[in-house]
């Protein structure tokens, strides 16, 4: 006869003693001041903005209970608590270096549900500064309803606590170069040993290279002399066909 041991679920958080709540068959501590949660938030922030040398053990030894505490650290305090002048100098350097982090990294570091690096990159297309973030700009950037709701709630309730941190809170914009054309290579090349080598040169010159003949391809390169299916399709579609890749490169040079 099989016997089962009944396990009693905990009722209070082992870290802060706050009463636990059930949600989707899981227990959660909803106490925003919970020490364990605070350490996790600080650890996540450090990893995301890439402050090297500040791991969980150091966070604990330095008694970092909030993100703001990181930027209040002094070299003397670190040296005293980590018992190392060398580590203190290195850590202060890393902390100061992190102040240059763009909002693309800083925003995901705040542990906002559903707001990771992908969401931050999307926001960078519609916003320049954190104060540009609104429900409208979030939706325009392509964020979903729940992500937008979480972000706007954070902006209203928590961002005021962080607005004095030493960041510019500006998004870094990706430089987008206008493509000189979209190229597809059919068959083997005679001018280059590999397609990868040719692709690299074409991309450096400002062309976009596709591995298949998509509808947006404007130039097909076929040095093999073989009438491939790609070549026939390209000719029927009015795509420019070149038999020597140097013709294309020569146009730019």
PDB file of C-alpha atoms in Angstrom:
ATOM      1  CA  UNK A   1       0.000   0.000   0.000  1.00  0.00           C
ATOM      2  CA  UNK A   2       1.430   3.315  -1.089  1.00  0.00           C
ATOM      3  CA  UNK A   3       1.343   6.070   1.467  1.00  0.00           C
ATOM      4  CA  UNK A   4       1.584   9.744   0.678  1.00  0.00           C
ATOM      5  CA  UNK A   5       3.098  12.322   2.931  1.00  0.00           C
ATOM      6  CA  UNK A   6       1.082  15.476   3.224  1.00  0.00           C
ATOM      7  CA  UNK A   7       3.196  18.570   2.739  1.00  0.00           C
ATOM      8  CA  UNK A   8       2.015  21.761   4.300  1.00  0.00           C
ATOM      9  CA  UNK A   9       2.445  24.824   2.123  1.00  0.00           C
ATOM     10  CA  UNK A  10       4.237  27.768   3.738  1.00  0.00           C
ATOM     11  CA  UNK A  11       2.008  30.669   4.664  1.00  0.00           C
ATOM     12  CA  UNK A  12       4.636  33.366   5.099  1.00  0.00           C
ATOM     13  CA  UNK A  13       7.736  34.443   3.169  1.00  0.00           C
ATOM     14  CA  UNK A  14      10.884  32.915   4.712  1.00  0.00           C
ATOM     15  CA  UNK A  15      12.770  36.141   4.011  1.00  0.00           C
ATOM     16  CA  UNK A  16      10.453  38.886   5.260  1.00  0.00           C
ATOM     17  CA  UNK A  17       7.639  36.951   7.006  1.00  0.00           C
ATOM     18  CA  UNK A  18       5.031  38.660   4.833  1.00  0.00           C
ATOM     19  CA  UNK A  19       1.913  36.591   4.153  1.00  0.00           C
ATOM     20  CA  UNK A  20       2.147  34.653   0.896  1.00  0.00           C
ATOM     21  CA  UNK A  21      -0.512  34.741  -1.838  1.00  0.00           C
ATOM     22  CA  UNK A  22      -1.534  32.025  -4.281  1.00  0.00           C
ATOM     23  CA  UNK A  23      -1.577  32.863  -7.994  1.00  0.00           C
ATOM     24  CA  UNK A  24      -1.922  30.223 -10.744  1.00  0.00           C
ATOM     25  CA  UNK A  25      -0.973  27.439  -8.307  1.00  0.00           C
ATOM     26  CA  UNK A  26       2.173  29.299  -7.219  1.00  0.00           C
ATOM     27  CA  UNK A  27       2.957  31.152  -4.009  1.00  0.00           C
ATOM     28  CA  UNK A  28       4.124  34.755  -4.193  1.00  0.00           C
ATOM     29  CA  UNK A  29       5.431  37.285  -1.719  1.00  0.00           C
ATOM     30  CA  UNK A  30       3.815  40.625  -2.569  1.00  0.00           C
ATOM     31  CA  UNK A  31       5.853  42.636  -0.111  1.00  0.00           C
ATOM     32  CA  UNK A  32       7.771  45.256  -2.177  1.00  0.00           C
ATOM     33  CA  UNK A  33      10.245  45.680   0.683  1.00  0.00           C
ATOM     34  CA  UNK A  34      11.146  41.992   0.887  1.00  0.00           C
ATOM     35  CA  UNK A  35      14.936  41.669   1.257  1.00  0.00           C
ATOM     36  CA  UNK A  36      15.174  38.636  -1.021  1.00  0.00           C
ATOM     37  CA  UNK A  37      13.238  40.405  -3.782  1.00  0.00           C
ATOM     38  CA  UNK A  38      15.340  43.536  -3.347  1.00  0.00           C
ATOM     39  CA  UNK A  39      18.556  41.537  -3.776  1.00  0.00           C
ATOM     40  CA  UNK A  40      17.158  39.896  -6.924  1.00  0.00           C
ATOM     41  CA  UNK A  41      16.237  43.309  -8.382  1.00  0.00           C
ATOM     42  CA  UNK A  42      19.694  44.702  -7.642  1.00  0.00           C
ATOM     43  CA  UNK A  43      21.363  41.588  -9.100  1.00  0.00           C
ATOM     44  CA  UNK A  44      19.264  41.777 -12.277  1.00  0.00           C
ATOM     45  CA  UNK A  45      20.043  45.479 -12.668  1.00  0.00           C
ATOM     46  CA  UNK A  46      23.779  44.892 -12.259  1.00  0.00           C
ATOM     47  CA  UNK A  47      23.820  42.073 -14.821  1.00  0.00           C
ATOM     48  CA  UNK A  48      21.794  44.043 -17.367  1.00  0.00           C
ATOM     49  CA  UNK A  49      23.836  47.261 -17.263  1.00  0.00           C
ATOM     50  CA  UNK A  50      26.991  45.080 -17.102  1.00  0.00           C
ATOM     51  CA  UNK A  51      28.668  46.130 -13.855  1.00  0.00           C
ATOM     52  CA  UNK A  52      31.417  43.500 -13.701  1.00  0.00           C
ATOM     53  CA  UNK A  53      32.533  42.207 -10.324  1.00  0.00           C
ATOM     54  CA  UNK A  54      29.306  42.935  -8.473  1.00  0.00           C
ATOM     55  CA  UNK A  55      27.843  39.481  -7.995  1.00  0.00           C
ATOM     56  CA  UNK A  56      25.289  38.181  -5.455  1.00  0.00           C
ATOM     57  CA  UNK A  57      27.914  37.629  -2.757  1.00  0.00           C
ATOM     58  CA  UNK A  58      29.263  41.176  -3.085  1.00  0.00           C
ATOM     59  CA  UNK A  59      25.736  42.617  -3.174  1.00  0.00           C
ATOM     60  CA  UNK A  60      25.063  40.872   0.120  1.00  0.00           C
ATOM     61  CA  UNK A  61      28.343  41.955   1.739  1.00  0.00           C
ATOM     62  CA  UNK A  62      27.782  45.567   0.650  1.00  0.00           C
ATOM     63  CA  UNK A  63      24.205  45.527   1.988  1.00  0.00           C
ATOM     64  CA  UNK A  64      22.745  46.787  -1.281  1.00  0.00           C
ATOM     65  CA  UNK A  65      18.996  46.908  -0.727  1.00  0.00           C
ATOM     66  CA  UNK A  66      18.107  49.078  -3.730  1.00  0.00           C
ATOM     67  CA  UNK A  67      19.432  50.133  -7.120  1.00  0.00           C
ATOM     68  CA  UNK A  68      20.112  53.629  -5.788  1.00  0.00           C
ATOM     69  CA  UNK A  69      22.458  52.132  -3.181  1.00  0.00           C
ATOM     70  CA  UNK A  70      24.847  51.081  -5.970  1.00  0.00           C
ATOM     71  CA  UNK A  71      25.514  54.689  -6.925  1.00  0.00           C
ATOM     72  CA  UNK A  72      25.978  55.808  -3.319  1.00  0.00           C
ATOM     73  CA  UNK A  73      28.914  53.443  -2.841  1.00  0.00           C
ATOM     74  CA  UNK A  74      32.331  54.897  -2.099  1.00  0.00           C
ATOM     75  CA  UNK A  75      35.716  53.306  -2.667  1.00  0.00           C
ATOM     76  CA  UNK A  76      36.407  53.344   1.062  1.00  0.00           C
ATOM     77  CA  UNK A  77      33.120  51.602   1.915  1.00  0.00           C
ATOM     78  CA  UNK A  78      33.700  48.899  -0.700  1.00  0.00           C
ATOM     79  CA  UNK A  79      37.285  48.303   0.403  1.00  0.00           C
ATOM     80  CA  UNK A  80      36.173  47.967   4.008  1.00  0.00           C
ATOM     81  CA  UNK A  81      33.304  45.542   3.297  1.00  0.00           C
ATOM     82  CA  UNK A  82      35.054  43.449   0.630  1.00  0.00           C
ATOM     83  CA  UNK A  83      38.419  43.657   2.369  1.00  0.00           C
ATOM     84  CA  UNK A  84      40.223  44.613  -0.839  1.00  0.00           C
ATOM     85  CA  UNK A  85      41.472  47.980  -2.115  1.00  0.00           C
ATOM     86  CA  UNK A  86      42.039  46.461  -5.565  1.00  0.00           C
ATOM     87  CA  UNK A  87      38.444  45.233  -5.837  1.00  0.00           C
ATOM     88  CA  UNK A  88      37.177  48.593  -4.595  1.00  0.00           C
ATOM     89  CA  UNK A  89      39.026  50.527  -7.330  1.00  0.00           C
ATOM     90  CA  UNK A  90      37.849  48.108 -10.004  1.00  0.00           C
ATOM     91  CA  UNK A  91      34.243  48.179  -8.809  1.00  0.00           C
ATOM     92  CA  UNK A  92      34.096  51.975  -8.633  1.00  0.00           C
ATOM     93  CA  UNK A  93      35.434  52.088 -12.201  1.00  0.00           C
ATOM     94  CA  UNK A  94      32.726  49.656 -13.371  1.00  0.00           C
ATOM     95  CA  UNK A  95      29.975  51.582 -11.568  1.00  0.00           C
ATOM     96  CA  UNK A  96      31.091  54.896 -13.065  1.00  0.00           C
ATOM     97  CA  UNK A  97      31.324  53.259 -16.482  1.00  0.00           C
ATOM     98  CA  UNK A  98      27.724  52.012 -16.191  1.00  0.00           C
ATOM     99  CA  UNK A  99      26.467  55.600 -15.933  1.00  0.00           C
ATOM    100  CA  UNK A 100      26.924  55.905 -19.704  1.00  0.00           C
ATOM    101  CA  UNK A 101      24.487  53.043 -20.374  1.00  0.00           C
ATOM    102  CA  UNK A 102      21.708  54.050 -22.792  1.00  0.00           C
ATOM    103  CA  UNK A 103      18.044  53.567 -21.930  1.00  0.00           C
ATOM    104  CA  UNK A 104      18.084  50.534 -24.253  1.00  0.00           C
ATOM    105  CA  UNK A 105      19.926  48.741 -21.398  1.00  0.00           C
ATOM    106  CA  UNK A 106      18.763  50.713 -18.376  1.00  0.00           C
ATOM    107  CA  UNK A 107      15.016  50.270 -18.916  1.00  0.00           C
ATOM    108  CA  UNK A 108      15.115  46.433 -19.044  1.00  0.00           C
ATOM    109  CA  UNK A 109      17.328  46.514 -15.931  1.00  0.00           C
ATOM    110  CA  UNK A 110      14.442  47.747 -13.757  1.00  0.00           C
ATOM    111  CA  UNK A 111      12.681  44.343 -13.805  1.00  0.00           C
ATOM    112  CA  UNK A 112       9.456  45.677 -15.323  1.00  0.00           C
ATOM    113  CA  UNK A 113       7.337  42.655 -16.323  1.00  0.00           C
ATOM    114  CA  UNK A 114       7.392  42.082 -20.126  1.00  0.00           C
ATOM    115  CA  UNK A 115       9.820  44.989 -20.672  1.00  0.00           C
ATOM    116  CA  UNK A 116      13.064  43.400 -21.811  1.00  0.00           C
ATOM    117  CA  UNK A 117      15.707  44.371 -24.347  1.00  0.00           C
ATOM    118  CA  UNK A 118      13.432  43.689 -27.325  1.00  0.00           C
ATOM    119  CA  UNK A 119      10.724  45.982 -25.949  1.00  0.00           C
ATOM    120  CA  UNK A 120      13.328  48.675 -25.214  1.00  0.00           C
ATOM    121  CA  UNK A 121      14.650  48.508 -28.781  1.00  0.00           C
ATOM    122  CA  UNK A 122      11.104  48.914 -30.086  1.00  0.00           C
ATOM    123  CA  UNK A 123      10.569  51.936 -27.828  1.00  0.00           C
ATOM    124  CA  UNK A 124      13.777  53.501 -29.150  1.00  0.00           C
ATOM    125  CA  UNK A 125      12.071  53.858 -32.543  1.00  0.00           C
ATOM    126  CA  UNK A 126       9.358  56.146 -31.165  1.00  0.00           C
ATOM    127  CA  UNK A 127      11.045  57.746 -28.129  1.00  0.00           C
ATOM    128  CA  UNK A 128      14.242  59.714 -27.558  1.00  0.00           C
ATOM    129  CA  UNK A 129      14.028  60.115 -23.777  1.00  0.00           C
ATOM    130  CA  UNK A 130      12.254  58.216 -21.009  1.00  0.00           C
ATOM    131  CA  UNK A 131       9.818  61.119 -20.627  1.00  0.00           C
ATOM    132  CA  UNK A 132       8.635  60.442 -24.199  1.00  0.00           C
ATOM    133  CA  UNK A 133       7.196  57.109 -23.088  1.00  0.00           C
ATOM    134  CA  UNK A 134       3.408  57.246 -23.087  1.00  0.00           C
ATOM    135  CA  UNK A 135       0.652  54.779 -23.824  1.00  0.00           C
ATOM    136  CA  UNK A 136       0.498  56.142 -27.373  1.00  0.00           C
ATOM    137  CA  UNK A 137       4.250  55.915 -28.081  1.00  0.00           C
ATOM    138  CA  UNK A 138       4.373  52.439 -26.513  1.00  0.00           C
ATOM    139  CA  UNK A 139       1.607  51.138 -28.741  1.00  0.00           C
ATOM    140  CA  UNK A 140       3.118  52.898 -31.751  1.00  0.00           C
ATOM    141  CA  UNK A 141       6.399  51.082 -31.016  1.00  0.00           C
ATOM    142  CA  UNK A 142       4.567  47.753 -31.194  1.00  0.00           C
ATOM    143  CA  UNK A 143       4.279  46.869 -27.501  1.00  0.00           C
ATOM    144  CA  UNK A 144       1.334  44.678 -26.551  1.00  0.00           C
ATOM    145  CA  UNK A 145      -1.489  45.845 -24.262  1.00  0.00           C
ATOM    146  CA  UNK A 146      -0.149  44.099 -21.134  1.00  0.00           C
ATOM    147  CA  UNK A 147       3.439  45.264 -21.664  1.00  0.00           C
ATOM    148  CA  UNK A 148       2.181  48.806 -22.238  1.00  0.00           C
ATOM    149  CA  UNK A 149       0.055  48.640 -19.099  1.00  0.00           C
ATOM    150  CA  UNK A 150       3.012  47.407 -17.010  1.00  0.00           C
ATOM    151  CA  UNK A 151       5.314  50.092 -18.377  1.00  0.00           C
ATOM    152  CA  UNK A 152       2.918  53.003 -17.852  1.00  0.00           C
ATOM    153  CA  UNK A 153       2.157  51.804 -14.323  1.00  0.00           C
ATOM    154  CA  UNK A 154       5.903  51.673 -13.599  1.00  0.00           C
ATOM    155  CA  UNK A 155       6.390  55.154 -15.060  1.00  0.00           C
ATOM    156  CA  UNK A 156       3.691  56.527 -12.756  1.00  0.00           C
ATOM    157  CA  UNK A 157       4.580  54.717  -9.541  1.00  0.00           C
ATOM    158  CA  UNK A 158       8.258  53.701  -9.577  1.00  0.00           C
ATOM    159  CA  UNK A 159      10.176  55.877 -12.026  1.00  0.00           C
ATOM    160  CA  UNK A 160       9.947  58.898  -9.670  1.00  0.00           C
ATOM    161  CA  UNK A 161      12.095  56.839  -7.267  1.00  0.00           C
ATOM    162  CA  UNK A 162      14.780  56.392  -9.916  1.00  0.00           C
ATOM    163  CA  UNK A 163      14.714  59.698 -11.818  1.00  0.00           C
ATOM    164  CA  UNK A 164      17.725  61.040  -9.881  1.00  0.00           C
ATOM    165  CA  UNK A 165      19.977  58.125 -10.818  1.00  0.00           C
ATOM    166  CA  UNK A 166      23.050  59.234 -12.831  1.00  0.00           C
ATOM    167  CA  UNK A 167      21.778  58.230 -16.265  1.00  0.00           C
ATOM    168  CA  UNK A 168      20.884  60.310 -19.305  1.00  0.00           C
ATOM    169  CA  UNK A 169      17.735  58.171 -19.691  1.00  0.00           C
ATOM    170  CA  UNK A 170      18.121  58.616 -23.452  1.00  0.00           C
ATOM    171  CA  UNK A 171      17.654  55.893 -26.027  1.00  0.00           C
ATOM    172  CA  UNK A 172      20.516  54.986 -28.325  1.00  0.00           C
ATOM    173  CA  UNK A 173      19.359  55.036 -31.917  1.00  0.00           C
ATOM    174  CA  UNK A 174      20.531  52.348 -34.300  1.00  0.00           C
ATOM    175  CA  UNK A 175      22.166  53.779 -37.385  1.00  0.00           C
ATOM    176  CA  UNK A 176      20.177  52.658 -40.376  1.00  0.00           C
ATOM    177  CA  UNK A 177      21.989  52.894 -43.688  1.00  0.00           C
ATOM    178  CA  UNK A 178      19.899  53.139 -46.819  1.00  0.00           C
ATOM    179  CA  UNK A 179      20.461  50.037 -48.914  1.00  0.00           C
ATOM    180  CA  UNK A 180      21.897  50.558 -52.401  1.00  0.00           C
ATOM    181  CA  UNK A 181      20.047  47.490 -53.584  1.00  0.00           C
ATOM    182  CA  UNK A 182      18.980  43.994 -52.586  1.00  0.00           C
ATOM    183  CA  UNK A 183      21.190  41.269 -54.021  1.00  0.00           C
ATOM    184  CA  UNK A 184      20.828  37.520 -54.408  1.00  0.00           C
ATOM    185  CA  UNK A 185      23.620  35.221 -55.641  1.00  0.00           C
ATOM    186  CA  UNK A 186      22.752  32.161 -57.726  1.00  0.00           C
ATOM    187  CA  UNK A 187      25.165  29.240 -58.063  1.00  0.00           C
ATOM    188  CA  UNK A 188      28.916  29.241 -57.619  1.00  0.00           C
ATOM    189  CA  UNK A 189      31.006  32.378 -57.957  1.00  0.00           C
ATOM    190  CA  UNK A 190      34.153  32.772 -60.075  1.00  0.00           C
ATOM    191  CA  UNK A 191      35.245  36.111 -58.607  1.00  0.00           C
ATOM    192  CA  UNK A 192      35.320  34.918 -54.971  1.00  0.00           C
ATOM    193  CA  UNK A 193      36.049  31.623 -53.290  1.00  0.00           C
ATOM    194  CA  UNK A 194      32.878  31.656 -51.210  1.00  0.00           C
ATOM    195  CA  UNK A 195      29.536  33.396 -51.158  1.00  0.00           C
ATOM    196  CA  UNK A 196      30.205  34.441 -47.578  1.00  0.00           C
ATOM    197  CA  UNK A 197      33.265  36.422 -48.698  1.00  0.00           C
ATOM    198  CA  UNK A 198      31.287  38.113 -51.467  1.00  0.00           C
ATOM    199  CA  UNK A 199      28.345  38.792 -49.157  1.00  0.00           C
ATOM    200  CA  UNK A 200      30.610  40.542 -46.660  1.00  0.00           C
ATOM    201  CA  UNK A 201      32.041  42.871 -49.309  1.00  0.00           C
ATOM    202  CA  UNK A 202      28.608  43.663 -50.728  1.00  0.00           C
ATOM    203  CA  UNK A 203      27.217  44.470 -47.285  1.00  0.00           C
ATOM    204  CA  UNK A 204      30.206  46.699 -46.520  1.00  0.00           C
ATOM    205  CA  UNK A 205      29.457  48.575 -49.733  1.00  0.00           C
ATOM    206  CA  UNK A 206      25.873  49.176 -48.674  1.00  0.00           C
ATOM    207  CA  UNK A 207      23.979  46.352 -50.335  1.00  0.00           C
ATOM    208  CA  UNK A 208      21.490  44.047 -48.617  1.00  0.00           C
ATOM    209  CA  UNK A 209      22.137  40.378 -49.426  1.00  0.00           C
ATOM    210  CA  UNK A 210      19.392  37.754 -49.453  1.00  0.00           C
ATOM    211  CA  UNK A 211      19.965  34.003 -49.685  1.00  0.00           C
ATOM    212  CA  UNK A 212      16.753  33.428 -51.650  1.00  0.00           C
ATOM    213  CA  UNK A 213      15.047  35.288 -54.478  1.00  0.00           C
ATOM    214  CA  UNK A 214      12.458  37.226 -52.483  1.00  0.00           C
ATOM    215  CA  UNK A 215      10.096  39.776 -54.035  1.00  0.00           C
ATOM    216  CA  UNK A 216      12.257  42.711 -52.937  1.00  0.00           C
ATOM    217  CA  UNK A 217      15.452  41.460 -54.658  1.00  0.00           C
ATOM    218  CA  UNK A 218      16.585  43.963 -57.306  1.00  0.00           C
ATOM    219  CA  UNK A 219      19.813  42.339 -58.531  1.00  0.00           C
ATOM    220  CA  UNK A 220      20.657  38.688 -59.208  1.00  0.00           C
ATOM    221  CA  UNK A 221      24.290  37.644 -59.662  1.00  0.00           C
ATOM    222  CA  UNK A 222      24.918  34.510 -61.703  1.00  0.00           C
ATOM    223  CA  UNK A 223      28.569  33.919 -62.626  1.00  0.00           C
ATOM    224  CA  UNK A 224      28.140  30.190 -63.268  1.00  0.00           C
ATOM    225  CA  UNK A 225      26.555  30.568 -66.697  1.00  0.00           C
ATOM    226  CA  UNK A 226      23.929  27.994 -65.715  1.00  0.00           C
ATOM    227  CA  UNK A 227      20.316  28.999 -66.331  1.00  0.00           C
ATOM    228  CA  UNK A 228      19.155  28.235 -62.800  1.00  0.00           C
ATOM    229  CA  UNK A 229      15.563  28.357 -61.598  1.00  0.00           C
ATOM    230  CA  UNK A 230      16.459  31.559 -59.726  1.00  0.00           C
ATOM    231  CA  UNK A 231      17.776  33.129 -62.934  1.00  0.00           C
ATOM    232  CA  UNK A 232      14.657  32.235 -64.919  1.00  0.00           C
ATOM    233  CA  UNK A 233      12.399  33.561 -62.177  1.00  0.00           C
ATOM    234  CA  UNK A 234      14.476  36.745 -61.893  1.00  0.00           C
ATOM    235  CA  UNK A 235      14.330  37.357 -65.656  1.00  0.00           C
ATOM    236  CA  UNK A 236      10.562  36.865 -65.678  1.00  0.00           C
ATOM    237  CA  UNK A 237      10.246  39.298 -62.778  1.00  0.00           C
ATOM    238  CA  UNK A 238      12.355  42.016 -64.402  1.00  0.00           C
ATOM    239  CA  UNK A 239      15.218  41.686 -61.912  1.00  0.00           C
ATOM    240  CA  UNK A 240      18.627  42.936 -63.114  1.00  0.00           C
ATOM    241  CA  UNK A 241      20.903  39.947 -63.837  1.00  0.00           C
ATOM    242  CA  UNK A 242      24.696  40.317 -63.684  1.00  0.00           C
ATOM    243  CA  UNK A 243      27.197  37.666 -64.818  1.00  0.00           C
ATOM    244  CA  UNK A 244      30.142  39.269 -63.025  1.00  0.00           C
ATOM    245  CA  UNK A 245      29.957  40.585 -59.476  1.00  0.00           C
ATOM    246  CA  UNK A 246      32.726  43.058 -60.316  1.00  0.00           C
ATOM    247  CA  UNK A 247      30.219  44.985 -62.444  1.00  0.00           C
ATOM    248  CA  UNK A 248      28.261  45.709 -59.290  1.00  0.00           C
ATOM    249  CA  UNK A 249      31.257  46.554 -57.153  1.00  0.00           C
ATOM    250  CA  UNK A 250      32.700  48.673 -59.940  1.00  0.00           C
ATOM    251  CA  UNK A 251      29.593  50.866 -59.964  1.00  0.00           C
ATOM    252  CA  UNK A 252      30.391  51.983 -56.417  1.00  0.00           C
ATOM    253  CA  UNK A 253      34.151  52.196 -56.749  1.00  0.00           C
TER     254      UNK A 253
END
